[in-house]
CSV table of C-alpha atoms in Angstrom, one decimal:
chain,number,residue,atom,x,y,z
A,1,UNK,CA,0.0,0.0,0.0
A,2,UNK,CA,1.5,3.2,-1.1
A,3,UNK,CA,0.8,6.8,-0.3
A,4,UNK,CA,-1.0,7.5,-3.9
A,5,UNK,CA,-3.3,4.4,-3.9
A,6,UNK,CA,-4.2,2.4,-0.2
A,7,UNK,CA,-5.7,-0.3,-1.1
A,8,UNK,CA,-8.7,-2.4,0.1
A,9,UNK,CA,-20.0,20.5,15.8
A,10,UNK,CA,-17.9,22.0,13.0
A,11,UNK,CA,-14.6,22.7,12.5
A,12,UNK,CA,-11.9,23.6,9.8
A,13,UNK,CA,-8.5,22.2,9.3
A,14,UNK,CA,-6.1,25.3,9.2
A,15,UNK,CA,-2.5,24.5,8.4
A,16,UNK,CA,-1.7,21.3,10.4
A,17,UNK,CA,-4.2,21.7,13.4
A,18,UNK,CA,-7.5,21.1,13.8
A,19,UNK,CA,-9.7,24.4,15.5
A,20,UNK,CA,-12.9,24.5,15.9
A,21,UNK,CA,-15.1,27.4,14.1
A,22,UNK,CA,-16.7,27.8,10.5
A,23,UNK,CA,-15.3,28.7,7.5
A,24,UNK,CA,-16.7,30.1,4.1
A,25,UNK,CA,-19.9,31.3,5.8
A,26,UNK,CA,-20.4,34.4,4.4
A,27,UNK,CA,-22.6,36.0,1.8
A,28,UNK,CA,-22.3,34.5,-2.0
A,29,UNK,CA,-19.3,32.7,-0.5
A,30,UNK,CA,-18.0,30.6,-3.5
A,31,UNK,CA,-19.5,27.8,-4.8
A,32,UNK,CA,-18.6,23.7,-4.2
A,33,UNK,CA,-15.5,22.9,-6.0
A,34,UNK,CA,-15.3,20.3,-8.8
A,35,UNK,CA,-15.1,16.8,-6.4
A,36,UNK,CA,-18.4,15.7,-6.3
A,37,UNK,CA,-20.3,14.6,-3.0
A,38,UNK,CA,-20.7,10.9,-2.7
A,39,UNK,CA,-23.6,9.4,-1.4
A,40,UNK,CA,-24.2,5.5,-1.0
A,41,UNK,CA,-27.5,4.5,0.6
A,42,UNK,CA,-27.3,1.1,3.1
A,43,UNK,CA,-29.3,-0.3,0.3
A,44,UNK,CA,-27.4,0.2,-2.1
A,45,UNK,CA,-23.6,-1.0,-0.2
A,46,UNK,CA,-26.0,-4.1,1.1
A,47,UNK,CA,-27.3,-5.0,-1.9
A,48,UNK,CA,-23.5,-4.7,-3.4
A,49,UNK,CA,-22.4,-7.4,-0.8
A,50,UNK,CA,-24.9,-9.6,-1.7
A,51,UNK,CA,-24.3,-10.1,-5.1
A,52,UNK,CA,-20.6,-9.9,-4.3
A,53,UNK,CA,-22.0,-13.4,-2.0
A,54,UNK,CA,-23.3,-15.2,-4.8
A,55,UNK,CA,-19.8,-16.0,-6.3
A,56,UNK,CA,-18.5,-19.3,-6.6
A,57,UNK,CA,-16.5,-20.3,-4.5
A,58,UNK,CA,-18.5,-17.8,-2.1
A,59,UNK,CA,-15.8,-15.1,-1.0
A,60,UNK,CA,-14.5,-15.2,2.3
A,61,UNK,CA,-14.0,-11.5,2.3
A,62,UNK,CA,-16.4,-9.1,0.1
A,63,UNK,CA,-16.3,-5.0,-0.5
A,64,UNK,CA,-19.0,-2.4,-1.7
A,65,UNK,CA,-16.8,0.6,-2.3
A,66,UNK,CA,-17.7,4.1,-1.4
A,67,UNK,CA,-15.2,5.9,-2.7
A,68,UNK,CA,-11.1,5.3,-3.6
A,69,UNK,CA,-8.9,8.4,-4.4
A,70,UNK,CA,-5.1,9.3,-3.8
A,71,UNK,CA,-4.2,8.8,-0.3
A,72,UNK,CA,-7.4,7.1,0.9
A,73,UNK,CA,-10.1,4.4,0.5
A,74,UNK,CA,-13.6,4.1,2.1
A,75,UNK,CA,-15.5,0.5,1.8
A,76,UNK,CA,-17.9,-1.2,3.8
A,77,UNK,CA,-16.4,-4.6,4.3
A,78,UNK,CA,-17.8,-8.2,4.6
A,79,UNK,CA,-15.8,-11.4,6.2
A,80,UNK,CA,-17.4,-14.6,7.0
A,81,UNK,CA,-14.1,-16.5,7.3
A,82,UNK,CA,-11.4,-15.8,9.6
A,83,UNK,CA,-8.0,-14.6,7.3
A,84,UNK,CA,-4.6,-13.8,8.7
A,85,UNK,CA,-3.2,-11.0,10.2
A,86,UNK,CA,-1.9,-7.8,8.5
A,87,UNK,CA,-0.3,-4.1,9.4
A,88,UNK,CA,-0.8,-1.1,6.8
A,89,UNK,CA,3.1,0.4,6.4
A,90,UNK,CA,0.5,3.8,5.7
A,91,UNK,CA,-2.6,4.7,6.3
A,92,UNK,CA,-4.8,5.2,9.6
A,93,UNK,CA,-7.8,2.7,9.6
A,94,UNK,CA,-11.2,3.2,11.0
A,95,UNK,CA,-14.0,0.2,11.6
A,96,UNK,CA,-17.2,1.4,12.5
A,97,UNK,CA,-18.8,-1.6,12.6
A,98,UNK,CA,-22.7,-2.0,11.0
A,99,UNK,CA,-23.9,-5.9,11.7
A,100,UNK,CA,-22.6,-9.4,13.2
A,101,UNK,CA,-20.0,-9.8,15.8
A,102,UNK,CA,-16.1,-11.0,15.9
A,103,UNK,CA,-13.0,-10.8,17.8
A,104,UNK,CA,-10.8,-8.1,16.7
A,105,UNK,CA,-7.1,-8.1,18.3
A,106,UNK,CA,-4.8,-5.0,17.4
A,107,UNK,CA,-1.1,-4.7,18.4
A,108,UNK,CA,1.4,-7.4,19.4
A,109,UNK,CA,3.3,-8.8,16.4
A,110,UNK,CA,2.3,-10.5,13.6
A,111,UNK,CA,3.1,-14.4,13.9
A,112,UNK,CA,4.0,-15.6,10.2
A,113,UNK,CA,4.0,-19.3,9.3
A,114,UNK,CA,7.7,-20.9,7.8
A,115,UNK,CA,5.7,-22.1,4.7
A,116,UNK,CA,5.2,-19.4,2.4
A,117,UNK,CA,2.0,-20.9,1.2
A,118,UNK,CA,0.4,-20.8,4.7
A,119,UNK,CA,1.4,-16.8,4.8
A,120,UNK,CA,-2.3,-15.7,4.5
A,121,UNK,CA,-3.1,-17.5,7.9
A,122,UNK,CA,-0.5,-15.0,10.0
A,123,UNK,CA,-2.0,-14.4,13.5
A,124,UNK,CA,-0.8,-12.1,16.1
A,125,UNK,CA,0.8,-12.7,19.6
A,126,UNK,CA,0.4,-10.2,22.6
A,127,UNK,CA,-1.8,-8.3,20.9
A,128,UNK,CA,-5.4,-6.9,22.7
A,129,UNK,CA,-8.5,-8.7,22.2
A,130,UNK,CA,-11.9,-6.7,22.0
A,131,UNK,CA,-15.4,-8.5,20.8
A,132,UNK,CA,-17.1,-6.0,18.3
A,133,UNK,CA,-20.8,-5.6,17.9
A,134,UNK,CA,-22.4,-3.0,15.8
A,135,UNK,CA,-22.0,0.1,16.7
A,136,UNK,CA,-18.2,0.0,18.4
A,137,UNK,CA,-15.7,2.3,16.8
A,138,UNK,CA,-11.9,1.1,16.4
A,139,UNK,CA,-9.1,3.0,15.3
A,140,UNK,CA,-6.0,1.5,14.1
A,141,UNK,CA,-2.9,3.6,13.7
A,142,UNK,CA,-0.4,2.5,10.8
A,143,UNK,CA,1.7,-0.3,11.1
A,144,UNK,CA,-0.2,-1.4,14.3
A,145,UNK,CA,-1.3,-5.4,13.5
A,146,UNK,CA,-5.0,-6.3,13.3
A,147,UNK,CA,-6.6,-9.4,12.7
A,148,UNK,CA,-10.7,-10.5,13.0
A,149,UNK,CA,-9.1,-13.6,14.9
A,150,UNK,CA,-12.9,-14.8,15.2
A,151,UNK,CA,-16.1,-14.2,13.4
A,152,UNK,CA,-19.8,-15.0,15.1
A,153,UNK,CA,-21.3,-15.8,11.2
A,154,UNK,CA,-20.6,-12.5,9.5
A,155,UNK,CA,-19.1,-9.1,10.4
A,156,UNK,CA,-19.9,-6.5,8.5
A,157,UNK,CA,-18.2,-3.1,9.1
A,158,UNK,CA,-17.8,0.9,7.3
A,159,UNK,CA,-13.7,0.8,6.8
A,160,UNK,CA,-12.2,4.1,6.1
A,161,UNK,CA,-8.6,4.1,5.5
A,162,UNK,CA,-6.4,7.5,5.0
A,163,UNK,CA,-2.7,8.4,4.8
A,164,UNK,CA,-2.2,11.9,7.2
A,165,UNK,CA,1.2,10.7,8.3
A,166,UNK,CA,0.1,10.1,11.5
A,167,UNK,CA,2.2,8.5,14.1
A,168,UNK,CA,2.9,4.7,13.3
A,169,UNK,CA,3.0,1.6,15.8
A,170,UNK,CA,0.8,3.1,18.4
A,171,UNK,CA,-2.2,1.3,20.2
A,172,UNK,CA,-5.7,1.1,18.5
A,173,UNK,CA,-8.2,3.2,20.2
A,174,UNK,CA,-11.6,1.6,20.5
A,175,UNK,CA,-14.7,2.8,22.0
A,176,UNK,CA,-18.1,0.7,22.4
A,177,UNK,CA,-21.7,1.1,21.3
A,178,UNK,CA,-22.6,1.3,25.0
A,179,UNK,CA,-19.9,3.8,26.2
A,180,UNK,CA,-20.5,6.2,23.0
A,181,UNK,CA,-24.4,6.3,24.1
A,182,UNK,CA,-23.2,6.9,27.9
A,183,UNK,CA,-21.0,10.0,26.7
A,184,UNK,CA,-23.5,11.2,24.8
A,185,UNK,CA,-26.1,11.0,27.0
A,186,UNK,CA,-24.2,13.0,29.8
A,187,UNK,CA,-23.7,15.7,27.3
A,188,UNK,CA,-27.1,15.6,26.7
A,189,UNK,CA,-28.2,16.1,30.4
A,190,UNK,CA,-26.3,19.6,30.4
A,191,UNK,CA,-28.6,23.1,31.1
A,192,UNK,CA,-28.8,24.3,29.0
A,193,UNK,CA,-29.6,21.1,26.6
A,194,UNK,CA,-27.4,21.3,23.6
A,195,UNK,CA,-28.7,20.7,20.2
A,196,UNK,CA,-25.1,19.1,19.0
A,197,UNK,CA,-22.5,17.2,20.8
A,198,UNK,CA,-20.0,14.5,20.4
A,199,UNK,CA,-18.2,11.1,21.9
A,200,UNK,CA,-14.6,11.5,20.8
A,201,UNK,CA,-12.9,8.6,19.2
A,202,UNK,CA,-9.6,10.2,18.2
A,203,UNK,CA,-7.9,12.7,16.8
A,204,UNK,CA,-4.2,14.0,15.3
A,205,UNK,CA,-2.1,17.0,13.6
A,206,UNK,CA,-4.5,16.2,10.2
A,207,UNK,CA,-7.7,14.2,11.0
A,208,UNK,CA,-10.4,13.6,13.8
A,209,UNK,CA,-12.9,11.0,14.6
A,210,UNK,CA,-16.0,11.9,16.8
A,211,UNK,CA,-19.6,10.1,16.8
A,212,UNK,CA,-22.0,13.5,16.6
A,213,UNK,CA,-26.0,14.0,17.9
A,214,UNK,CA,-27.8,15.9,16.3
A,215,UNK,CA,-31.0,17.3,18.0
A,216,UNK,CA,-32.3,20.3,15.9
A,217,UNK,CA,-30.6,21.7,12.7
A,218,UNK,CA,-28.0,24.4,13.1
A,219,UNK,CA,-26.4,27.0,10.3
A,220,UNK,CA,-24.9,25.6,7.6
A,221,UNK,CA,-21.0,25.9,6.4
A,222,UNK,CA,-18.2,24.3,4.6
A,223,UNK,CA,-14.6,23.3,5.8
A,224,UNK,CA,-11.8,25.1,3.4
A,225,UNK,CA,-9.3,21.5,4.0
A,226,UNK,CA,-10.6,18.1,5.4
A,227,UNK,CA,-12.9,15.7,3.3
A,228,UNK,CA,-15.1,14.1,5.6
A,229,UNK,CA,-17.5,11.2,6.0
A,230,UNK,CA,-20.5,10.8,7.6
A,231,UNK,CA,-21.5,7.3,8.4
A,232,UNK,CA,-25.6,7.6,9.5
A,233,UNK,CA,-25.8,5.1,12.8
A,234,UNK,CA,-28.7,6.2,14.0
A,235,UNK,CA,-32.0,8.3,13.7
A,236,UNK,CA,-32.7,10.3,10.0
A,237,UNK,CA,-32.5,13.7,8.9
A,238,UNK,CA,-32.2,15.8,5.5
A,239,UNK,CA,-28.7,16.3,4.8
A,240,UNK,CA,-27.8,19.7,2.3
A,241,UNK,CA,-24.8,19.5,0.6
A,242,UNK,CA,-23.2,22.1,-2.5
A,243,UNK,CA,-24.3,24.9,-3.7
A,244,UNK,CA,-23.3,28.2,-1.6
A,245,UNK,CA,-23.7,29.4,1.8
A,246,UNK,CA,-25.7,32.5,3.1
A,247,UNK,CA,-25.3,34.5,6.2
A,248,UNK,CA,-28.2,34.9,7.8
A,249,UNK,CA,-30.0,38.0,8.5
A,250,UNK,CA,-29.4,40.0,12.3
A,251,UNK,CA,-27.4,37.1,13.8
A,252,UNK,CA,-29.6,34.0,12.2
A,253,UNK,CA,-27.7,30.8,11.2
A,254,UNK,CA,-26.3,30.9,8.3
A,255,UNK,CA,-28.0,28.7,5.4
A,256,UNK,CA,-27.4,26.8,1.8
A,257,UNK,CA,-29.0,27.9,-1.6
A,258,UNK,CA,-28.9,25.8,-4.6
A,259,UNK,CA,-27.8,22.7,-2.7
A,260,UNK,CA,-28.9,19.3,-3.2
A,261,UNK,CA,-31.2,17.5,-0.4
A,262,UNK,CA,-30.9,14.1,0.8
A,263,UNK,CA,-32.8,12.1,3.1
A,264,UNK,CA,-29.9,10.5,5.4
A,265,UNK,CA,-31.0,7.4,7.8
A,266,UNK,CA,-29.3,4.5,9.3
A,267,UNK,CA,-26.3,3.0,7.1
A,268,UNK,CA,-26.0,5.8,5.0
A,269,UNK,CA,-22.5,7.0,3.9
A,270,UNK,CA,-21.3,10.5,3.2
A,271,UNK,CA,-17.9,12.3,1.3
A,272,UNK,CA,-17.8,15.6,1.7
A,273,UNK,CA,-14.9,17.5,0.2
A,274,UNK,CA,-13.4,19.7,1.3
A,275,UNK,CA,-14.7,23.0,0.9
A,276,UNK,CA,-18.2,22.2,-0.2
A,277,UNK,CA,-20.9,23.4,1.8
A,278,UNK,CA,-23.1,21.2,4.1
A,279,UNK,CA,-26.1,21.5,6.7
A,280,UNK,CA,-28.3,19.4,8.4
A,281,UNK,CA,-31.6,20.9,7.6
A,282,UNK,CA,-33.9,18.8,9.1
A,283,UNK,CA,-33.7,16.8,12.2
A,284,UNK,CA,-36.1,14.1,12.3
A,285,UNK,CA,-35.7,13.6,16.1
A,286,UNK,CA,-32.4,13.7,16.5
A,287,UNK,CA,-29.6,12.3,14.2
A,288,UNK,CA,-26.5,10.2,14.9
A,289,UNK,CA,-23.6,9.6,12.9
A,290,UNK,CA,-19.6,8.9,12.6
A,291,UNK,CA,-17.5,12.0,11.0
A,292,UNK,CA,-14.3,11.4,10.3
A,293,UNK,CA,-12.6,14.3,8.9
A,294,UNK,CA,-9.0,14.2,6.8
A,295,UNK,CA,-6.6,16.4,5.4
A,296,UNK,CA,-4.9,15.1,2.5
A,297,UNK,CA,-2.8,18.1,1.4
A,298,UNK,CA,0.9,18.1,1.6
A,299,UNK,CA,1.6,21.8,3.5
């Protein structure tokens, strides 16, 4: 895996560090650049993997790509056989995982077999051990092993791979379904309530990883560095993206004309380059999703 092609609240990036505040919110502030938004419904990815199933010999390992540019890959992945261990030389990994169950270990060292032909069933020694269910978050630094060293029938998970140069060899950061609702819902408890807040999962010089609730739309805005992607876990909402951002009138949040509106629920997946404009419009309750933001430019 090489640096131009890995293989299988708001805030701006400036420079190197990561600040939180809006950018490109004022009036007739210019339009989305060329890189298009890319929207894949959980339909659509599920209905990808099961056609991927039918194959003969059915695959032990399946993909429904989201989206695969210079410096980063987004997929959501299916195993229903145990393979063997492996460490990225680049590239941070996430796992947010969607359905099934396994046992993911991450660090140690990789074990490899003396036969060359029995490579592919490496395994890992001293590493951690954590059973995944949907909804857990794991983050894998690069060159840190991981293996799924156990899988309860199928795992299926949203992996979203980029190269930010970030620290290698470090520990994978993981964080549960339960424990993301518990943060949450001591945010939530605050006085006044808040109408966004978030459940860190990590973050560096170049990219950061937070599960965000949404309870009532806010002003739109766009980010001038960072592609980012939302992954929908939970509740819906009408999701604005493009077009150009509008300050609104004597204080009033700021707004999106001549974007295009999508219905976002459960599954869903979201890129967002940088610089395009995006806003929550609607809240159907409240809305839940993984952003992962990433800045892939060299200064």
């Amino acid at each position: 895996m090489t640096r131009t092609g890995l293989a299988v609240g708001c805030a701006v990036l400036i420079g190197t560090a990561l600040v939180t505040g809006r950018a490109l919110s004022a009036q007739n502030a210019p339009a989305a650049p060329a890189a298009p938004v890319v929207f894949k419904s959980r339909a659509e990815l599920m209905n990808i993997l099961a056609e991927r199933a039918k194959a003969s010999p059915a695959p032990e390992m399946m993909a429904a790509n989201v989206k695969s540019g210079d410096g980063y890959m987004i997929n959501v992945v299916r195993r229903t056989t145990v393979q063997g261990a492996i460490a990225h030389d680049v590239g941070s990994e996430i796992h947010s995982l969607i359905d099934g169950a396994a046992t993911l270990v991450t660090g140690g060292t990789i074990a490899r077999p003396s036969d060359p032909a029995q490579r592919r069933n490496s395994t890992v020694d001293n590493g951690v051990s954590r059973h995944v269910t949907p909804g857990d978050v794991v983050l894998v630094p690069p060159k840190t092993p991981h293996w799924y060293q156990a899988i309860d029938g199928v795992v299926t998970y949203l992996e979203i791979r980029f190269d930010v140069g970030a620290p290698a060899g470090g520990p994978a950061v993981a964080i549960t379904d339960t424990e993301i609702k518990r943060v949450l819902a001591t945010k939530a408890a605050a006085t006044p309530a808040p109408v966004m807040f978030s459940a860190p999962v990590g973050r560096g010089d170049k990219y950061q990883a937070n599960i965000v609730k949404r309870t009532a739309p806010q002003g739109g805005g766009a980010h001038e560095r960072g592609d980012e992607v939302h992954h929908i876990l939970e509740g819906s909402g009408v999701l604005v993206t493009g077009g150009r951002v509008v300050r609104g009138a004597a204080g009033a949040p700021a707004t999106i004309t001549g974007g295009d509106e999508r219905q976002v629920g459960p599954g869903d997946v979201v890129l967002i380059p940088a610089g395009t404009p995006h806003w929550y419009k609607q809240v159907n309750g409240s809305v839940r999703y993984l952003e992962v933001r990433f800045d892939l430019s060299k200064s």
